[in-house]
Coordinates of C-alpha atoms in Angstrom, one line a residue:
X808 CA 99.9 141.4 39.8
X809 CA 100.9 143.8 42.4
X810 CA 100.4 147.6 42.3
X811 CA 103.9 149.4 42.5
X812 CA 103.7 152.0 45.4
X813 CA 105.0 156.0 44.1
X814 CA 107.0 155.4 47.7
X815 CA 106.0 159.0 48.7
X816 CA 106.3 159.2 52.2
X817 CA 103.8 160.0 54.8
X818 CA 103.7 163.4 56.7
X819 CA 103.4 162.8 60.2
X820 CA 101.0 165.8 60.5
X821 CA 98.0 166.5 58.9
X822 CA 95.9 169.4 59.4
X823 CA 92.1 169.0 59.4
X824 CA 90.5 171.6 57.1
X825 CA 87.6 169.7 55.9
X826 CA 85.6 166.6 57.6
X827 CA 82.7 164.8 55.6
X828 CA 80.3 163.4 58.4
X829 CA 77.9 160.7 57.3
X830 CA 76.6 158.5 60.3
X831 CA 73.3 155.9 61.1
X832 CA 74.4 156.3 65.0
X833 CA 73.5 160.3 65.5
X834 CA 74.8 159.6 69.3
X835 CA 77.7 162.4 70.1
X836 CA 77.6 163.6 66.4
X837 CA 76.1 167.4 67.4
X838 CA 78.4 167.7 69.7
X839 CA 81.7 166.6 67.6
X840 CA 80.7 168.6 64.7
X841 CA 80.5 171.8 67.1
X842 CA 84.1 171.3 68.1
X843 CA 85.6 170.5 64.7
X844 CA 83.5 173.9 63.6
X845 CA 85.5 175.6 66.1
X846 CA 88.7 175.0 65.1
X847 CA 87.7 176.2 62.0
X848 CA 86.8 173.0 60.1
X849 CA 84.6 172.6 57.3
X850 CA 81.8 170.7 57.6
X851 CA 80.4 168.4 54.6
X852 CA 77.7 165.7 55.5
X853 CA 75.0 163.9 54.1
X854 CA 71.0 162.8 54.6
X855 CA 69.8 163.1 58.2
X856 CA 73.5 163.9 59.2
X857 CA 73.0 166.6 57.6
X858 CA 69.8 167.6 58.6
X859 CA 70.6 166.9 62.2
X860 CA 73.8 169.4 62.0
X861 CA 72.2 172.0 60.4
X862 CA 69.0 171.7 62.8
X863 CA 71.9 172.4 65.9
X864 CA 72.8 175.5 63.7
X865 CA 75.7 174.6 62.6
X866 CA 77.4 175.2 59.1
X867 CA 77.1 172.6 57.1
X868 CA 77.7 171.7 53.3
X869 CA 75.5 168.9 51.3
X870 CA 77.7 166.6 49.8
X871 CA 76.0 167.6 46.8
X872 CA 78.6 170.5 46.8
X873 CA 81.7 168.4 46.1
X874 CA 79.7 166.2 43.5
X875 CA 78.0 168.7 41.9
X876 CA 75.0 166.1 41.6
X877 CA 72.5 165.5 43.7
X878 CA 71.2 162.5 46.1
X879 CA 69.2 160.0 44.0
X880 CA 67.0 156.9 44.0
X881 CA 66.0 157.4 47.8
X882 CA 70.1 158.4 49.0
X883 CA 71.6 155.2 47.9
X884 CA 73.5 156.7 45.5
X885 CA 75.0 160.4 46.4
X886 CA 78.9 159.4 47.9
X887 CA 79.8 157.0 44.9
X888 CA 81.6 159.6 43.1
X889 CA 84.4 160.9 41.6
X890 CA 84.2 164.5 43.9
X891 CA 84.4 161.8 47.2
X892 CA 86.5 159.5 46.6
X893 CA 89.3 161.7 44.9
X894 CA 89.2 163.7 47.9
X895 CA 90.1 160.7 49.9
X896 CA 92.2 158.6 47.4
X897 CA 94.6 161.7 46.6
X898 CA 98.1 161.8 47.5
X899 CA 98.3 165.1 48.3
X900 CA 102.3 165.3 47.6
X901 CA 102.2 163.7 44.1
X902 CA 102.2 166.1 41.4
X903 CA 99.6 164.4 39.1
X904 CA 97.0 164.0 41.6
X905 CA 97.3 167.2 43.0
X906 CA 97.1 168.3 39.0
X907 CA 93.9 165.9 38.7
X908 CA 92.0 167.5 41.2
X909 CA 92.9 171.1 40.6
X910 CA 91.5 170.2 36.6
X911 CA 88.5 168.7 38.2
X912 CA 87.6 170.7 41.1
X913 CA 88.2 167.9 43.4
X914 CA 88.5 169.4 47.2
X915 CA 90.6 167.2 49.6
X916 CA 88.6 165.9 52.3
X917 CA 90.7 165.4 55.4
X918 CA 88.7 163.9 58.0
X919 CA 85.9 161.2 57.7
X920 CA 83.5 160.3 60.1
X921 CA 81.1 157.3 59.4
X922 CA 79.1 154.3 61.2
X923 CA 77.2 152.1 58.8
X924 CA 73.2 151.5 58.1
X925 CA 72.6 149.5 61.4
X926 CA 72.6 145.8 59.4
X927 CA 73.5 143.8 62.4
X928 CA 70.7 145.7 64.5
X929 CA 67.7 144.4 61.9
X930 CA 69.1 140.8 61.6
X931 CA 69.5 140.7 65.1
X932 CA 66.0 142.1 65.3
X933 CA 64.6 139.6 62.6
X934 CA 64.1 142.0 59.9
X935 CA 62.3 140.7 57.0
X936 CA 64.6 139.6 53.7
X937 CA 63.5 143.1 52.3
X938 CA 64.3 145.7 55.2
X939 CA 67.1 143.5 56.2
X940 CA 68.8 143.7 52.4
X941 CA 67.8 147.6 52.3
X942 CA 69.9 147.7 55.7
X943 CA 73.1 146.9 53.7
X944 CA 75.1 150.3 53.3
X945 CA 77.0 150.9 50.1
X946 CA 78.7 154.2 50.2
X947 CA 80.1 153.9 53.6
X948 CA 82.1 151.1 53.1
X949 CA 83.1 152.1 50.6
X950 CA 84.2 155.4 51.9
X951 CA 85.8 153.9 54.8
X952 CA 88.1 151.2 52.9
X953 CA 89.2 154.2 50.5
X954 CA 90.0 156.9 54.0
X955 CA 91.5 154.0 55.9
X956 CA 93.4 153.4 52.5
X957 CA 95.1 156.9 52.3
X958 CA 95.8 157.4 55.9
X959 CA 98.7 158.7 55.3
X960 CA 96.6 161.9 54.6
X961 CA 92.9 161.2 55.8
X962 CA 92.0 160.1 59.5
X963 CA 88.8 157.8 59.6
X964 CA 86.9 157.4 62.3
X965 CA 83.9 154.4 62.7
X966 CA 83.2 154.4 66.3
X967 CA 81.6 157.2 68.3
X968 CA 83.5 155.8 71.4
X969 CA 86.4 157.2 69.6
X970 CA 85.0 160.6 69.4
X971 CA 86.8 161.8 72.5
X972 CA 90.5 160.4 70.9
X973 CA 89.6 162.5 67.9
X974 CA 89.2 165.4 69.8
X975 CA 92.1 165.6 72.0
X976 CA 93.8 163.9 69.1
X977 CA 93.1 167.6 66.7
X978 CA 94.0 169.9 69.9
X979 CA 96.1 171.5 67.9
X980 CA 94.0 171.1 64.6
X981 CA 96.3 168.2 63.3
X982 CA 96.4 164.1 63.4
X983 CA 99.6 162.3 63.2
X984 CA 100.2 159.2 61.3
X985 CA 100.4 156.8 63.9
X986 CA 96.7 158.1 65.1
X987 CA 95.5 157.9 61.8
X988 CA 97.2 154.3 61.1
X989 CA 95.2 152.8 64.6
X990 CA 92.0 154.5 63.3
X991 CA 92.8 153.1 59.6
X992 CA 93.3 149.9 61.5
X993 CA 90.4 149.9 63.3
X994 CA 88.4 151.0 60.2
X995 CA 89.5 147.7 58.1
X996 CA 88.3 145.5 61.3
X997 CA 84.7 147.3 61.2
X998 CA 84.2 147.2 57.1
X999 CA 85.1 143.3 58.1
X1000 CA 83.4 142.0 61.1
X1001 CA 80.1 144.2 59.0
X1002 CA 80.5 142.2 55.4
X1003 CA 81.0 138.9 57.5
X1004 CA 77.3 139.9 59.1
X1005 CA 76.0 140.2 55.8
X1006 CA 77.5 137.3 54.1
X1007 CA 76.8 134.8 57.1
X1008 CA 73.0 136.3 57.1
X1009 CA 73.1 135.5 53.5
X1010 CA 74.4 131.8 53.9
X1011 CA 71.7 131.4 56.8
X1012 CA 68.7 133.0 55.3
X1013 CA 69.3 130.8 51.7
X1014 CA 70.4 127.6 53.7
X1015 CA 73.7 127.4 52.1
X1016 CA 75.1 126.1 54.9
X1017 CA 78.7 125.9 54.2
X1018 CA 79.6 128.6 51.9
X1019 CA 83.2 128.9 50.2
X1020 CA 84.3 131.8 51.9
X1021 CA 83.4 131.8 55.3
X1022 CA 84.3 135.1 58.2
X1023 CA 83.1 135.2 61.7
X1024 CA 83.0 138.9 62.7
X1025 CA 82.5 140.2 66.5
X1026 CA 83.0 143.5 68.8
X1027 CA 85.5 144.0 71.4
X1028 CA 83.3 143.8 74.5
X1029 CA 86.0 143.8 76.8
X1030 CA 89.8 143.2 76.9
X1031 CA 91.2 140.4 79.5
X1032 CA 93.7 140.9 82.1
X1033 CA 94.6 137.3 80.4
X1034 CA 93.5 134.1 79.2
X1035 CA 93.3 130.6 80.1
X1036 CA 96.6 131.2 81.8
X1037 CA 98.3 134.4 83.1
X1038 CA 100.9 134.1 80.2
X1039 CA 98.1 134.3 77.0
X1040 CA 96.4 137.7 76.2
X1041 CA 92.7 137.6 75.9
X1042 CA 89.7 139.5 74.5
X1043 CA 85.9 138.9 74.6
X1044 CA 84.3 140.0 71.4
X1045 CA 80.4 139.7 70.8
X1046 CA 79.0 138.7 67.9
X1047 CA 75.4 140.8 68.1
X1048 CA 73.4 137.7 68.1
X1049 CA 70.9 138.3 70.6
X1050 CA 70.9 134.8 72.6
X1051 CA 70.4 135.0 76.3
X1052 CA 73.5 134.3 77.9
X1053 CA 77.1 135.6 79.1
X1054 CA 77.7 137.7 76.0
X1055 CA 73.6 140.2 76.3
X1056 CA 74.1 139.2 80.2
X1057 CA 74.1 142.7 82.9
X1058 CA 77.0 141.9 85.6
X1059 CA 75.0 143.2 88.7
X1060 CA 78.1 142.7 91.2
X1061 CA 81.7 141.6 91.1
X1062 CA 85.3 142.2 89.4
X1063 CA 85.2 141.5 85.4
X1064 CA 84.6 138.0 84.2
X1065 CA 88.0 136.2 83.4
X1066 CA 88.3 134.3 80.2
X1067 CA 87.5 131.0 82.0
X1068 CA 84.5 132.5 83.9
X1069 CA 83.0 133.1 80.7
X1070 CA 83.4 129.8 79.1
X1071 CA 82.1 128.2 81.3
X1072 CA 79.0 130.5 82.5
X1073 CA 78.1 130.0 78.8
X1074 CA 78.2 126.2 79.9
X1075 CA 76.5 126.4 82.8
X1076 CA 73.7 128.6 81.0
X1077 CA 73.5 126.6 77.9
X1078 CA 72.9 123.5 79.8
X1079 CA 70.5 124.7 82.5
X1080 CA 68.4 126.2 79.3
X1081 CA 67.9 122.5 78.3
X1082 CA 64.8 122.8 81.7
X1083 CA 62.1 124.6 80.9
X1084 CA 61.3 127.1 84.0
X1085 CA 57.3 126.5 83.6
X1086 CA 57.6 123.0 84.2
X1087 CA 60.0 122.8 87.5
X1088 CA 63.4 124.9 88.5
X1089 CA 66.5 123.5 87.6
X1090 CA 70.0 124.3 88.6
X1091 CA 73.6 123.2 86.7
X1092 CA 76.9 123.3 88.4
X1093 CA 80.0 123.7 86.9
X1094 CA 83.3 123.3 86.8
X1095 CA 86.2 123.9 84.0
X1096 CA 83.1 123.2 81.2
X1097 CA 81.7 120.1 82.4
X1098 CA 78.3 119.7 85.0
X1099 CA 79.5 118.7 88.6
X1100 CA 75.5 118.4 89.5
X1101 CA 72.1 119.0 87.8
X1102 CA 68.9 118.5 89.5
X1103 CA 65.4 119.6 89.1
X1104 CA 63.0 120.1 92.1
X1105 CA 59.6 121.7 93.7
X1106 CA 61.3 124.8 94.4
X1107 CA 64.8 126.9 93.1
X1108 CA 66.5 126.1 96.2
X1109 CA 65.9 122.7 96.6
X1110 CA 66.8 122.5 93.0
X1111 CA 70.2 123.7 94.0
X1112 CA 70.3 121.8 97.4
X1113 CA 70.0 118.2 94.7
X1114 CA 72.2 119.7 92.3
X1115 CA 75.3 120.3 94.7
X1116 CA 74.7 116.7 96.6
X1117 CA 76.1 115.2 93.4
X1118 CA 79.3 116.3 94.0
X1119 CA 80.2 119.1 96.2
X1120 CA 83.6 119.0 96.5
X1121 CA 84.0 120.0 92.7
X1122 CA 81.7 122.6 93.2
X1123 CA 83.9 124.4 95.0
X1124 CA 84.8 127.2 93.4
X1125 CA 82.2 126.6 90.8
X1126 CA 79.6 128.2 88.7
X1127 CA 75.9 128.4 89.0
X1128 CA 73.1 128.5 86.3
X1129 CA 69.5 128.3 86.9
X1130 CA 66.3 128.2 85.0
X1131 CA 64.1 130.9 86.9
X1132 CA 64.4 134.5 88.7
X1133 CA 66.7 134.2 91.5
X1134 CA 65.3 134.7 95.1
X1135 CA 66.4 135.1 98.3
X1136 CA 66.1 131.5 99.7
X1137 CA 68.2 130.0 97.2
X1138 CA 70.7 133.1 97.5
X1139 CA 71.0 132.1 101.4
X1140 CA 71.6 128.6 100.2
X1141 CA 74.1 129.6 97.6
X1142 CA 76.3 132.4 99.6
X1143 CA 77.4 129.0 102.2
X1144 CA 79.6 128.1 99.7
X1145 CA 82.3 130.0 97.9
X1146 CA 81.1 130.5 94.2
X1147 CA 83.0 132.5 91.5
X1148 CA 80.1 133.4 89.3
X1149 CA 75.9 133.0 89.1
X1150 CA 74.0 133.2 86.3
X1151 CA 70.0 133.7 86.3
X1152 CA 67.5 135.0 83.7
X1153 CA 66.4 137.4 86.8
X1154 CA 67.7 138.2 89.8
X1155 CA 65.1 139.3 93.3
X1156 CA 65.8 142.8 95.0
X1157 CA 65.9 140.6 98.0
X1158 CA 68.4 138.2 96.4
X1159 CA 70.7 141.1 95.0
X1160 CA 70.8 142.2 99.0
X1161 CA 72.0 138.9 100.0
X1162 CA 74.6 138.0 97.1
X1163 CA 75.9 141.8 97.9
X1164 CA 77.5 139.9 100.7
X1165 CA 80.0 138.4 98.9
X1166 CA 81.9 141.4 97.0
X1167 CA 83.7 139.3 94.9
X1168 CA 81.0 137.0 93.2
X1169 CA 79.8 138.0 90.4
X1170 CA 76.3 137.9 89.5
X1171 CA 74.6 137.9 86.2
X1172 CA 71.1 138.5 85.0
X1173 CA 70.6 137.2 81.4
X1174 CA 67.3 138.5 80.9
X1175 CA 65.7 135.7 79.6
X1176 CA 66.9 131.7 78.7
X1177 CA 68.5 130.3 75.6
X1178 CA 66.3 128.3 73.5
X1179 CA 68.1 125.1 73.0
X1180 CA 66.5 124.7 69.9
X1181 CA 67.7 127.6 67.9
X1182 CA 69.9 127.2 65.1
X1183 CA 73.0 128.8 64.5
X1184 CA 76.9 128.3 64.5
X1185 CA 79.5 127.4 66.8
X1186 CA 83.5 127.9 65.9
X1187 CA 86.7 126.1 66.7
X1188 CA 90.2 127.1 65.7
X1189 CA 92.7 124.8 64.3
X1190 CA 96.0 125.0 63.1
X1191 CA 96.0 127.1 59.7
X1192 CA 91.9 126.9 59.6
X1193 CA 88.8 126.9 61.3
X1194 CA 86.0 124.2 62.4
X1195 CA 82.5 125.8 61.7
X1196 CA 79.6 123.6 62.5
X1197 CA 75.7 124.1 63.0
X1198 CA 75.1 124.4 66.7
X1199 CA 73.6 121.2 68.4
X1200 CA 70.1 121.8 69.2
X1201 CA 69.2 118.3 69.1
X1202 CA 66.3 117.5 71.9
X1203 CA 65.7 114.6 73.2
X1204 CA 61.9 114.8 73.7
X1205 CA 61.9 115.4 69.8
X1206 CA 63.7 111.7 69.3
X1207 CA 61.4 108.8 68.5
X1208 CA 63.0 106.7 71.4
X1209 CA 63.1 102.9 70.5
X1210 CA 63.3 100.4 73.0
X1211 CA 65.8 97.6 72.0
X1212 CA 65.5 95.4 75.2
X1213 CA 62.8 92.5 76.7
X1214 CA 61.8 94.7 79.2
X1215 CA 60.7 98.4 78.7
X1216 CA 61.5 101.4 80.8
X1217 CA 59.0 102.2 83.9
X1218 CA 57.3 106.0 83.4
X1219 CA 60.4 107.0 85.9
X1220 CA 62.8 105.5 84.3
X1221 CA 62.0 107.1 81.5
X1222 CA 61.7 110.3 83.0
X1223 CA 65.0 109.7 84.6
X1224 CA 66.7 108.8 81.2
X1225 CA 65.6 112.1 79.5
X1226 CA 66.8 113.7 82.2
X1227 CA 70.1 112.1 82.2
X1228 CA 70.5 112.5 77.9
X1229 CA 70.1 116.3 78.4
X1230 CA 72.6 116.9 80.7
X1231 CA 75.0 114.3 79.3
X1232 CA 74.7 116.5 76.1
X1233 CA 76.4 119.0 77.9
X1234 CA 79.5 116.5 79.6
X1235 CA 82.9 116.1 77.4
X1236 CA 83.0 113.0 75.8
X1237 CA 83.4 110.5 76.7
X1238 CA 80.5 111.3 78.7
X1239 CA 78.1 108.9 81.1
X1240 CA 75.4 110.7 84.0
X1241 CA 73.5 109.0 86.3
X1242 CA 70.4 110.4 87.1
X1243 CA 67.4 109.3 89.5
X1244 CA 64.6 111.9 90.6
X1245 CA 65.5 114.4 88.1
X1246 CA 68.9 114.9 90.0
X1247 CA 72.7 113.5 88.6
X1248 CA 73.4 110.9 90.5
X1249 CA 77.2 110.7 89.5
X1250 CA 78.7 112.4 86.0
X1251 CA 81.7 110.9 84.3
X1252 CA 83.4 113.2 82.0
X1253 CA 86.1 113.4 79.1
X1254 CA 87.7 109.9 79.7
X1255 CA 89.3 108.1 76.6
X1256 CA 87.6 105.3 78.1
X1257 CA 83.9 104.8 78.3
X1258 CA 84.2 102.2 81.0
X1259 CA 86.2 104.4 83.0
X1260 CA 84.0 107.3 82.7
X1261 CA 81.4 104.8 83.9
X1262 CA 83.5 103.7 87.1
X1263 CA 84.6 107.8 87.6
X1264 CA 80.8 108.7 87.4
X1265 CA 79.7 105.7 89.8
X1266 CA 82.8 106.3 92.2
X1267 CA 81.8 109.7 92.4
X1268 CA 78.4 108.5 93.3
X1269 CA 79.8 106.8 96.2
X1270 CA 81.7 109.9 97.9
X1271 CA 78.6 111.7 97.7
X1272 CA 76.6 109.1 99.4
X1273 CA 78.9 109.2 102.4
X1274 CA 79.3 113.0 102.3
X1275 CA 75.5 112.8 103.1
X1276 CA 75.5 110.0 104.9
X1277 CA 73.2 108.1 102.8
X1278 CA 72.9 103.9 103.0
X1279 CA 73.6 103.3 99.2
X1280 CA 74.5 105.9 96.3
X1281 CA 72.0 107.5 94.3
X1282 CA 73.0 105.5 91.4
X1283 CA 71.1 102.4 93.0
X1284 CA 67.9 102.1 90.9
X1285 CA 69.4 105.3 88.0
X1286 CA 69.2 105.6 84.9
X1287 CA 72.5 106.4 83.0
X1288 CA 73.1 107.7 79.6
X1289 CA 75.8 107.5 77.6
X1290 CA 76.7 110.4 74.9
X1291 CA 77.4 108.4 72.3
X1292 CA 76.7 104.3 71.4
X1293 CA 78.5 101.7 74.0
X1294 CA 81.1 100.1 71.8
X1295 CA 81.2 97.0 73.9
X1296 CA 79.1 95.3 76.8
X1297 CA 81.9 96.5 79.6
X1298 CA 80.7 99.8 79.9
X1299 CA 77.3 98.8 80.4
X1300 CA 78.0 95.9 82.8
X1301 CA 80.2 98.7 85.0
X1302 CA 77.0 101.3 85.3
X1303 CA 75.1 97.7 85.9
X1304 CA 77.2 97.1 88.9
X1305 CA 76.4 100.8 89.9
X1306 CA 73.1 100.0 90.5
X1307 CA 71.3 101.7 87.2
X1308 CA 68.2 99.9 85.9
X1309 CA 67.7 101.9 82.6
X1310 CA 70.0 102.6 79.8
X1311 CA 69.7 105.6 77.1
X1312 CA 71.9 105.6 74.1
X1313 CA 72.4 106.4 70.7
X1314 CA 73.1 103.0 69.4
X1315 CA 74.6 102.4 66.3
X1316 CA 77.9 100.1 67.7
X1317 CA 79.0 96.9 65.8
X1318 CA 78.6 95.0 69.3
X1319 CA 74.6 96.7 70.0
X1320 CA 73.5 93.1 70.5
X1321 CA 76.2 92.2 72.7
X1322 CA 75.2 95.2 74.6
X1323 CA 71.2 94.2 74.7
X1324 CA 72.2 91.0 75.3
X1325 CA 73.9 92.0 78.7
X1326 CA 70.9 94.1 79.2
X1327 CA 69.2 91.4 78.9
X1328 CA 70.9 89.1 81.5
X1329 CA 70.7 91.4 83.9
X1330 CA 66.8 92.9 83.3
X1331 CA 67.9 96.3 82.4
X1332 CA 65.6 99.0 80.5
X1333 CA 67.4 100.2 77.4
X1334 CA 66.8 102.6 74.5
X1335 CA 68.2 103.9 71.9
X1336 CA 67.8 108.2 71.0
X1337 CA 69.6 107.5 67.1
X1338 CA 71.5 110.5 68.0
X1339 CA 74.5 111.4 69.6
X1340 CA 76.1 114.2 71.4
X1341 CA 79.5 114.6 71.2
X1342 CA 81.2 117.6 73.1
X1343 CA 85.0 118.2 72.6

């Protein structure tokens, strides 16, 4: 049953007499508190807010003061309480509160300032099931949901970046409503986004894996001059999960990422991550989410030389992701072709030089790789709802592979057909790569046909041949791998009459020994991983 409203209407000024400040962040506090003092503002904080104020000279209450009861058991109880929360909860114009607090010595507290016990810091940190729980704040929630309640009367304030706002806000030592409803707003979104931390930390470190109730929380990192198109708004929020990639990445050079620059760096990163940089360099191209080349080699450059001979037209305009620091040859190699964005876990002083060239591509240093076998979540809106699954860390060296054909794969082929799992992991189904030498010979992506992605992949292959002037296509002695099982033998046949020799799949198809059977006839290598990779 709903609450009936008293329908008393808000002033649209509010003068600040007294401000309770209680933060975890001490950042800009001193110097906030100073100003509010000198407008004449009475202080009233709380633990080592408290200690830090009065340690800059500054005159400052306890808390204690309106309670009339002291901190206890360690400071986790010393806000909950009737001396708080009627000072924010009270509507100042209503007759009966006012009479409530005047019988109870209740002082109106005008002005709260709070950020919360840094929870999302110690998970991210991997705080042990103890510190982490002890990192879950009570009181300033709690305090926050009841300020941003009352805004008609109390301004709340949760981010020090909105510090300066406050200030020029109280110039004339009042707030007026529409301030305080964008900071009540604002408040709401924190207490949120910090309660879907803790629950989703719960869920994870219990292995409840689909709770009932289920939030995704996540900071304003920046907001986009659009989105996928100029006609849709756009903002990237971070989550705090400290994964290598676009979202903990430092932009060295160029103009803010756009929505799509983001999506797919996170791609490009994500799939290059699937190399490990101690056993060779690796490089992944891409273009609108899907790999336009992938190649390993001796040295970075050469790695990105292979990787752009796949297909070089679509990588045009492209993004670049590789496995190791970024240095200057492979810079040289890279600034020949016009490149939106570059992503590296490190960049060279001599690189950073040579990419400075181009003003307007932007370059990113992750500070380390993804590891691709990290659990954790990934999200998908729908219509009315949201698709939450576990993220797909599946590796194919960690498959038992099971050969299914008369004739087994050769060490290269095998090699080959690892090679071209991984990156097909990272292709929209329907999804078939070619690989030979630890480079993508030809990539088919996001057909509704698997046979056509084959032919795409394979005709592909052939304009890359003749760009490089090259007697037959790379795909002449590949191995190809499909994402997902071959429902029929026609998609085999078609990378067959590419040239591949070696087949990886998941298996699993009504028709599998129609498809060994075409193997078969034709002395193709073929295994089957048990696992698929779909990528919509």
């Amino acid at each position: 049953m709903a609450v009936a409203s008293k329908k008393i209407p808000a002033p649209d000024e509010v003068r600040i007499q007294t401000a309770l400040l209680s933060v975890s962040d001490k950042a800009g506090i001193v110097d906030l508190a100073r100003a509010l003092n000198e407008k004449g503002v009475r202080l009233v904080s709380t633990g080592g807010t408290h200690k830090a104020l009065a340690g800059a000279g500054l005159p400052v209450s306890d808390v204690s003061e309106l309670t009339g009861f002291p901190e206890v058991m360690d400071g986790r109880v010393k806000t909950l309480h009737p001396g708080v929360h009627g000072g924010l909860l009270a509507i100042r114009d209503d007759a009966d509160h006012k009479a409530a607090m005047d019988a109870h010595g209740i002082t109106a507290i005008d002005l709260v300032v709070i950020n919360l016990y840094p929870f999302e810091e110690v998970r991210a940190e991997g705080g042990d099931y103890p510190t982490t729980v002890e990192n879950i704040d009570i009181g300033g929630p709690a305090m926050i949901r009841a300020s941003a309640k009352n805004h008609a009367y109390v301004t709340i304030v949760t981010d020090p970046s909105d510090y300066s706002a406050l200030l020029e806000e109280i110039a004339d030592g009042t707030t007026r409503y529409a301030f305080r409803q964008k900071m009540a707003a604002k408040a709401y979104a924190r207490t949120a986004a910090y309660d879907a931390a803790i629950s989703n930390w719960f869920a994870e470190a219990l292995d409840f894996a689909m709770p009932r109730h289920r939030v995704i929380g996540g900071v304003l990192k920046e907001e986009m001059r659009y989105g996928e198109n100029p006609h849709q708004k756009a903002g990237f929020y971070v989550t705090g999960e400290k994964r290598p990639g676009v979202a903990t990445a430092t932009l060295l050079q160029g103009k803010q990422l756009s929505y799509n620059n983001i999506n797919d760096t996170d791609a490009a990163f994500e799939l290059v991550a699937e190399f490990l940089p101690e056993k060779a360099p690796a490089c992944a191209i891409i273009k609108h989410a899907n790999p336009c080349g992938v190649a390993t080699a001796p040295s970075l450059a050469e790695a990105y030389r292979r990787a752009l001979a796949c297909d070089s037209t679509s990588a045009f305009g492209g993004i670049i992701a590789l496995n190791q620091q970024l240095d200057a040859e492979t810079a040289e190699e890279i600034v020949k072709l016009f490149t939106e964005v570059i992503i590296a876990p490190s960049v060279s002083d001599e690189a950073k030089a040579i990419i400075a060239r181009k003003r307007n591509l932007r370059l990113l240093a992750a500070g380390g790789l993804p590891d691709p076998r990290t659990p954790g979540l990934t999200a998908k809106t729908v219509a009315g709802g949201l698709l939450i699954q576990t993220r797909d860390n599946g590796m194919v060296e960690d498959l038992e592979l099971k050969v299914v054909t008369k004739r087994a794969p050769s060490a290269q082929e095998l090699d080959d057909m690892k090679f071209a799992f991984k990156v097909a992991k990272h292709v929209k189904s329907n999804a078939v790569v070619y690989a030979k030498d630890g480079q993508t010979a030809g990539i088919g992506a996001g057909q509704m046909s698997r046979v056509d992605s084959a032919r795409i992949a394979a005709i592909k292959a052939e304009e890359a041949a003749k760009a490089l002037g090259l007697a037959a296509p790379l795909t002449c002695g590949s191995a190809v791998a499909s994402e997902a099982f071959l429902p029929f033998a026609d998609g085999l046949r078609s990378a067959i009459a590419a040239g591949a020799t070696a087949v990886i799949q998941p298996g699993g198809s009504m028709r599998d020994d129609e498809v060994i059977a075409a193997a078969n006839e034709h002395n193709v290598a073929m295994v089957f991983t048990g696992m698929r990779h779909f990528r919509h």
